[in-house]
Amino acid sequence: MREAIAAGAERVQVREKDLPGRPLLALVRSVLAEAEGSRTTVFVNDRVDVALAAAAQGAHLGRAGLPVETARRMSGEDFVIGASTHSLEEAIDAQERGADYLFVGPIFPTPSKAAFGEPLGIPRLESILRRIRIPVYAIGGITPERLQPLRGLPLTGVAMISAFVRARSVKELVQRVRVGD
């Protein structure tokens, strides 16, 4: 994450699903310290309690995580809550329940999102974007080589895991994936 922050990533998500609360809190605090003074905001995957305890900017809720409205009651209105969605119906539901932004996907084939069914593809992503009023990030199989069809869509950005893990240069990857550029 240090490299992504130094490269100017707008947002990083601490996503350590198997880490217990105390070590996760220490990790999030170290990421927040690394991000201090940068433009990077830090979010915690599924653990609203840890995000609040660490004073992170927000939490991202997966489908099996807390309901958005429960997380909102715990955190208050100023805390940013994101939600993962895999269909138009899920996106509308998360928006109506108070999510501040959505991850929508998978857009392209990827082994990590195979459990969510066939990729949505660009046409279904476009239909979701027409109906959603909050920021949307595309996720699932996103690579620099697959960015071209996403350019020009009203996306807030893209989210990726595998591309960061495989990147020879995180700085170069961050520069290449800026959807709005």
PDB file of C-alpha atoms in Angstrom:
ATOM      1  CA  MET A   1       0.000   0.000   0.000  1.00  0.00           C
ATOM      2  CA  ARG A   2       2.940   2.262   0.654  1.00  0.00           C
ATOM      3  CA  GLU A   3       3.778   2.279  -3.065  1.00  0.00           C
ATOM      4  CA  ALA A   4       0.176   2.996  -4.069  1.00  0.00           C
ATOM      5  CA  ILE A   5      -0.029   5.914  -1.641  1.00  0.00           C
ATOM      6  CA  ALA A   6       3.310   7.300  -2.812  1.00  0.00           C
ATOM      7  CA  ALA A   7       2.132   6.953  -6.418  1.00  0.00           C
ATOM      8  CA  GLY A   8      -0.940   9.077  -5.695  1.00  0.00           C
ATOM      9  CA  ALA A   9      -3.701   6.472  -5.515  1.00  0.00           C
ATOM     10  CA  GLU A  10      -6.864   8.303  -4.494  1.00  0.00           C
ATOM     11  CA  ARG A  11      -8.134   5.509  -2.282  1.00  0.00           C
ATOM     12  CA  VAL A  12      -6.750   2.338  -0.755  1.00  0.00           C
ATOM     13  CA  GLN A  13      -8.762  -0.360   0.917  1.00  0.00           C
ATOM     14  CA  VAL A  14      -7.316  -2.440   3.713  1.00  0.00           C
ATOM     15  CA  ARG A  15      -8.733  -5.838   2.838  1.00  0.00           C
ATOM     16  CA  GLU A  16      -7.457  -8.435   5.286  1.00  0.00           C
ATOM     17  CA  LYS A  17     -10.421 -10.733   5.789  1.00  0.00           C
ATOM     18  CA  ASP A  18      -8.586 -13.223   8.007  1.00  0.00           C
ATOM     19  CA  LEU A  19      -6.837 -10.772  10.307  1.00  0.00           C
ATOM     20  CA  PRO A  20      -8.321 -10.495  13.827  1.00  0.00           C
ATOM     21  CA  GLY A  21      -9.438  -7.106  15.143  1.00  0.00           C
ATOM     22  CA  ARG A  22      -6.373  -5.988  17.095  1.00  0.00           C
ATOM     23  CA  PRO A  23      -3.775  -6.724  14.381  1.00  0.00           C
ATOM     24  CA  LEU A  24      -6.127  -5.276  11.764  1.00  0.00           C
ATOM     25  CA  LEU A  25      -6.472  -2.089  13.790  1.00  0.00           C
ATOM     26  CA  ALA A  26      -2.675  -1.801  13.989  1.00  0.00           C
ATOM     27  CA  LEU A  27      -2.388  -2.332  10.235  1.00  0.00           C
ATOM     28  CA  VAL A  28      -5.052   0.268   9.436  1.00  0.00           C
ATOM     29  CA  ARG A  29      -3.367   2.779  11.737  1.00  0.00           C
ATOM     30  CA  SER A  30      -0.052   2.205   9.987  1.00  0.00           C
ATOM     31  CA  VAL A  31      -1.663   2.698   6.569  1.00  0.00           C
ATOM     32  CA  LEU A  32      -3.337   5.886   7.814  1.00  0.00           C
ATOM     33  CA  ALA A  33       0.024   7.156   9.083  1.00  0.00           C
ATOM     34  CA  GLU A  34       1.550   6.399   5.683  1.00  0.00           C
ATOM     35  CA  ALA A  35      -1.301   8.260   3.945  1.00  0.00           C
ATOM     36  CA  GLU A  36      -1.105  11.320   6.204  1.00  0.00           C
ATOM     37  CA  GLY A  37      -0.390  14.417   4.146  1.00  0.00           C
ATOM     38  CA  SER A  38      -1.225  12.651   0.871  1.00  0.00           C
ATOM     39  CA  ARG A  39      -4.396  12.759  -1.191  1.00  0.00           C
ATOM     40  CA  THR A  40      -5.082   9.073  -0.459  1.00  0.00           C
ATOM     41  CA  THR A  41      -8.110   8.135   1.626  1.00  0.00           C
ATOM     42  CA  VAL A  42      -8.134   4.865   3.545  1.00  0.00           C
ATOM     43  CA  PHE A  43     -11.059   2.471   3.761  1.00  0.00           C
ATOM     44  CA  VAL A  44     -11.433  -0.792   5.650  1.00  0.00           C
ATOM     45  CA  ASN A  45     -13.104  -3.812   4.080  1.00  0.00           C
ATOM     46  CA  ASP A  46     -16.188  -5.003   6.024  1.00  0.00           C
ATOM     47  CA  ARG A  47     -14.930  -3.964   9.474  1.00  0.00           C
ATOM     48  CA  VAL A  48     -16.806  -0.787  10.368  1.00  0.00           C
ATOM     49  CA  ASP A  49     -15.708  -1.153  14.001  1.00  0.00           C
ATOM     50  CA  VAL A  50     -12.023  -1.179  13.050  1.00  0.00           C
ATOM     51  CA  ALA A  51     -12.447   1.669  10.567  1.00  0.00           C
ATOM     52  CA  LEU A  52     -14.100   3.816  13.242  1.00  0.00           C
ATOM     53  CA  ALA A  53     -11.563   2.905  15.930  1.00  0.00           C
ATOM     54  CA  ALA A  54      -8.681   3.803  13.594  1.00  0.00           C
ATOM     55  CA  ALA A  55     -10.388   6.978  12.319  1.00  0.00           C
ATOM     56  CA  ALA A  56     -10.262   5.763   8.720  1.00  0.00           C
ATOM     57  CA  GLN A  57     -12.278   7.716   6.157  1.00  0.00           C
ATOM     58  CA  GLY A  58     -14.730   4.889   5.542  1.00  0.00           C
ATOM     59  CA  ALA A  59     -15.614   1.229   5.229  1.00  0.00           C
ATOM     60  CA  HIS A  60     -16.497  -0.899   2.255  1.00  0.00           C
ATOM     61  CA  LEU A  61     -19.172  -3.543   2.789  1.00  0.00           C
ATOM     62  CA  GLY A  62     -19.252  -6.791   0.869  1.00  0.00           C
ATOM     63  CA  ARG A  63     -22.449  -8.696   0.199  1.00  0.00           C
ATOM     64  CA  ALA A  64     -21.980 -10.810   3.342  1.00  0.00           C
ATOM     65  CA  GLY A  65     -21.051  -7.816   5.508  1.00  0.00           C
ATOM     66  CA  LEU A  66     -23.221  -5.584   7.644  1.00  0.00           C
ATOM     67  CA  PRO A  67     -26.253  -4.057   5.967  1.00  0.00           C
ATOM     68  CA  VAL A  68     -25.569  -0.493   4.846  1.00  0.00           C
ATOM     69  CA  GLU A  69     -28.227   0.980   7.145  1.00  0.00           C
ATOM     70  CA  THR A  70     -26.711  -0.784  10.182  1.00  0.00           C
ATOM     71  CA  ALA A  71     -23.246   0.510   9.332  1.00  0.00           C
ATOM     72  CA  ARG A  72     -24.718   3.999   8.925  1.00  0.00           C
ATOM     73  CA  ARG A  73     -26.362   3.867  12.357  1.00  0.00           C
ATOM     74  CA  MET A  74     -23.030   2.814  13.882  1.00  0.00           C
ATOM     75  CA  SER A  75     -20.935   5.400  12.087  1.00  0.00           C
ATOM     76  CA  GLY A  76     -23.017   8.518  11.529  1.00  0.00           C
ATOM     77  CA  GLU A  77     -23.576  10.594   8.432  1.00  0.00           C
ATOM     78  CA  ASP A  78     -20.004  11.841   7.897  1.00  0.00           C
ATOM     79  CA  PHE A  79     -18.468   8.379   7.612  1.00  0.00           C
ATOM     80  CA  VAL A  80     -18.221   7.094   4.025  1.00  0.00           C
ATOM     81  CA  ILE A  81     -19.813   3.714   3.357  1.00  0.00           C
ATOM     82  CA  GLY A  82     -19.361   1.775   0.145  1.00  0.00           C
ATOM     83  CA  ALA A  83     -21.078  -1.395  -0.981  1.00  0.00           C
ATOM     84  CA  SER A  84     -20.248  -4.179  -3.422  1.00  0.00           C
ATOM     85  CA  THR A  85     -22.984  -4.901  -5.940  1.00  0.00           C
ATOM     86  CA  HIS A  86     -23.331  -7.388  -8.763  1.00  0.00           C
ATOM     87  CA  SER A  87     -26.561  -6.382 -10.496  1.00  0.00           C
ATOM     88  CA  LEU A  88     -28.831  -3.419 -11.157  1.00  0.00           C
ATOM     89  CA  GLU A  89     -31.182  -4.564  -8.401  1.00  0.00           C
ATOM     90  CA  GLU A  90     -28.377  -4.786  -5.834  1.00  0.00           C
ATOM     91  CA  ALA A  91     -27.023  -1.382  -6.890  1.00  0.00           C
ATOM     92  CA  ILE A  92     -30.421   0.300  -6.512  1.00  0.00           C
ATOM     93  CA  ASP A  93     -30.971  -1.412  -3.154  1.00  0.00           C
ATOM     94  CA  ALA A  94     -27.570  -0.318  -1.774  1.00  0.00           C
ATOM     95  CA  GLN A  95     -28.142   3.237  -2.981  1.00  0.00           C
ATOM     96  CA  GLU A  96     -31.603   3.374  -1.378  1.00  0.00           C
ATOM     97  CA  ARG A  97     -30.221   2.008   1.904  1.00  0.00           C
ATOM     98  CA  GLY A  98     -27.699   4.833   2.148  1.00  0.00           C
ATOM     99  CA  ALA A  99     -24.442   3.726   0.508  1.00  0.00           C
ATOM    100  CA  ASP A 100     -22.226   6.650  -0.468  1.00  0.00           C
ATOM    101  CA  TYR A 101     -20.604   4.810  -3.382  1.00  0.00           C
ATOM    102  CA  LEU A 102     -20.739   1.416  -5.097  1.00  0.00           C
ATOM    103  CA  PHE A 103     -18.359  -1.143  -6.492  1.00  0.00           C
ATOM    104  CA  VAL A 104     -20.125  -2.737  -9.468  1.00  0.00           C
ATOM    105  CA  GLY A 105     -18.868  -5.929 -11.022  1.00  0.00           C
ATOM    106  CA  PRO A 106     -17.385  -8.128 -12.058  1.00  0.00           C
ATOM    107  CA  ILE A 107     -17.161  -6.277 -15.351  1.00  0.00           C
ATOM    108  CA  PHE A 108     -14.701  -8.654 -17.009  1.00  0.00           C
ATOM    109  CA  PRO A 109     -13.873 -12.329 -16.342  1.00  0.00           C
ATOM    110  CA  THR A 110     -11.714 -12.876 -13.278  1.00  0.00           C
ATOM    111  CA  PRO A 111     -11.191 -15.941 -11.085  1.00  0.00           C
ATOM    112  CA  SER A 112     -11.596 -13.920  -7.860  1.00  0.00           C
ATOM    113  CA  LYS A 113     -15.164 -12.915  -8.758  1.00  0.00           C
ATOM    114  CA  ALA A 114     -16.320 -16.158 -10.441  1.00  0.00           C
ATOM    115  CA  ALA A 115     -18.650 -16.901  -7.506  1.00  0.00           C
ATOM    116  CA  PHE A 116     -20.770 -13.895  -8.516  1.00  0.00           C
ATOM    117  CA  GLY A 117     -21.660 -15.370 -11.897  1.00  0.00           C
ATOM    118  CA  GLU A 118     -20.935 -14.234 -15.400  1.00  0.00           C
ATOM    119  CA  PRO A 119     -19.247 -10.870 -15.835  1.00  0.00           C
ATOM    120  CA  LEU A 120     -21.647  -7.959 -16.285  1.00  0.00           C
ATOM    121  CA  GLY A 121     -19.862  -6.557 -19.316  1.00  0.00           C
ATOM    122  CA  ILE A 122     -19.978  -2.979 -20.542  1.00  0.00           C
ATOM    123  CA  PRO A 123     -23.652  -2.847 -21.688  1.00  0.00           C
ATOM    124  CA  ARG A 124     -24.992  -3.925 -18.273  1.00  0.00           C
ATOM    125  CA  LEU A 125     -22.567  -1.574 -16.520  1.00  0.00           C
ATOM    126  CA  GLU A 126     -23.897   1.265 -18.675  1.00  0.00           C
ATOM    127  CA  SER A 127     -27.503   0.416 -17.752  1.00  0.00           C
ATOM    128  CA  ILE A 128     -26.565   0.483 -14.055  1.00  0.00           C
ATOM    129  CA  LEU A 129     -24.779   3.810 -14.448  1.00  0.00           C
ATOM    130  CA  ARG A 130     -27.923   5.319 -16.005  1.00  0.00           C
ATOM    131  CA  ARG A 131     -29.945   4.452 -12.890  1.00  0.00           C
ATOM    132  CA  ILE A 132     -27.509   5.204 -10.071  1.00  0.00           C
ATOM    133  CA  ARG A 133     -26.985   8.704  -8.635  1.00  0.00           C
ATOM    134  CA  ILE A 134     -24.035   7.962  -6.324  1.00  0.00           C
ATOM    135  CA  PRO A 135     -20.399   7.388  -7.371  1.00  0.00           C
ATOM    136  CA  VAL A 136     -19.660   4.051  -9.044  1.00  0.00           C
ATOM    137  CA  TYR A 137     -16.364   2.195  -9.325  1.00  0.00           C
ATOM    138  CA  ALA A 138     -16.013  -0.680 -11.799  1.00  0.00           C
ATOM    139  CA  ILE A 139     -14.388  -3.836 -10.398  1.00  0.00           C
ATOM    140  CA  GLY A 140     -13.597  -7.327 -11.577  1.00  0.00           C
ATOM    141  CA  GLY A 141     -10.978  -8.195 -14.152  1.00  0.00           C
ATOM    142  CA  ILE A 142      -9.907  -4.573 -14.517  1.00  0.00           C
ATOM    143  CA  THR A 143      -6.446  -4.259 -16.052  1.00  0.00           C
ATOM    144  CA  PRO A 144      -4.710  -1.405 -17.869  1.00  0.00           C
ATOM    145  CA  GLU A 145      -5.346  -3.265 -21.121  1.00  0.00           C
ATOM    146  CA  ARG A 146      -9.108  -3.353 -20.443  1.00  0.00           C
ATOM    147  CA  LEU A 147      -9.524   0.328 -19.563  1.00  0.00           C
ATOM    148  CA  GLN A 148     -10.356   1.684 -23.013  1.00  0.00           C
ATOM    149  CA  PRO A 149     -14.044   0.617 -23.056  1.00  0.00           C
ATOM    150  CA  LEU A 150     -14.471   2.183 -19.596  1.00  0.00           C
ATOM    151  CA  ARG A 151     -13.139   5.582 -20.621  1.00  0.00           C
ATOM    152  CA  GLY A 152     -15.920   8.049 -21.246  1.00  0.00           C
ATOM    153  CA  LEU A 153     -18.363   6.245 -18.951  1.00  0.00           C
ATOM    154  CA  PRO A 154     -19.571   8.230 -15.927  1.00  0.00           C
ATOM    155  CA  LEU A 155     -17.478   6.149 -13.521  1.00  0.00           C
ATOM    156  CA  THR A 156     -15.810   7.617 -10.471  1.00  0.00           C
ATOM    157  CA  GLY A 157     -12.967   5.160 -10.950  1.00  0.00           C
ATOM    158  CA  VAL A 158     -11.936   1.542 -11.035  1.00  0.00           C
ATOM    159  CA  ALA A 159     -10.943  -0.907  -8.310  1.00  0.00           C
ATOM    160  CA  MET A 160      -8.442  -3.679  -8.797  1.00  0.00           C
ATOM    161  CA  ILE A 161      -6.542  -6.204  -6.773  1.00  0.00           C
ATOM    162  CA  SER A 162      -4.823  -8.638  -9.140  1.00  0.00           C
ATOM    163  CA  ALA A 163      -3.309  -5.905 -11.298  1.00  0.00           C
ATOM    164  CA  PHE A 164      -1.623  -4.410  -8.220  1.00  0.00           C
ATOM    165  CA  VAL A 165      -0.342  -7.787  -7.068  1.00  0.00           C
ATOM    166  CA  ARG A 166       1.162  -8.480 -10.509  1.00  0.00           C
ATOM    167  CA  ALA A 167       2.436  -4.949 -11.213  1.00  0.00           C
ATOM    168  CA  ARG A 168       6.155  -4.519 -11.740  1.00  0.00           C
ATOM    169  CA  SER A 169       5.706  -0.839 -10.903  1.00  0.00           C
ATOM    170  CA  VAL A 170       2.777   0.285  -8.755  1.00  0.00           C
ATOM    171  CA  LYS A 171       3.545   3.912  -9.626  1.00  0.00           C
ATOM    172  CA  GLU A 172       3.262   3.181 -13.345  1.00  0.00           C
ATOM    173  CA  LEU A 173       0.051   1.209 -12.789  1.00  0.00           C
ATOM    174  CA  VAL A 174      -1.587   4.038 -10.815  1.00  0.00           C
ATOM    175  CA  GLN A 175      -0.704   6.476 -13.595  1.00  0.00           C
ATOM    176  CA  ARG A 176      -2.121   4.155 -16.283  1.00  0.00           C
ATOM    177  CA  VAL A 177      -5.446   3.390 -14.623  1.00  0.00           C
ATOM    178  CA  ARG A 178      -6.794   6.867 -14.088  1.00  0.00           C
ATOM    179  CA  VAL A 179     -10.157   6.451 -15.858  1.00  0.00           C
ATOM    180  CA  GLY A 180     -10.893  10.151 -16.145  1.00  0.00           C
ATOM    181  CA  ASP A 181      -7.607  10.932 -17.894  1.00  0.00           C
TER     182      ASP A 181
END
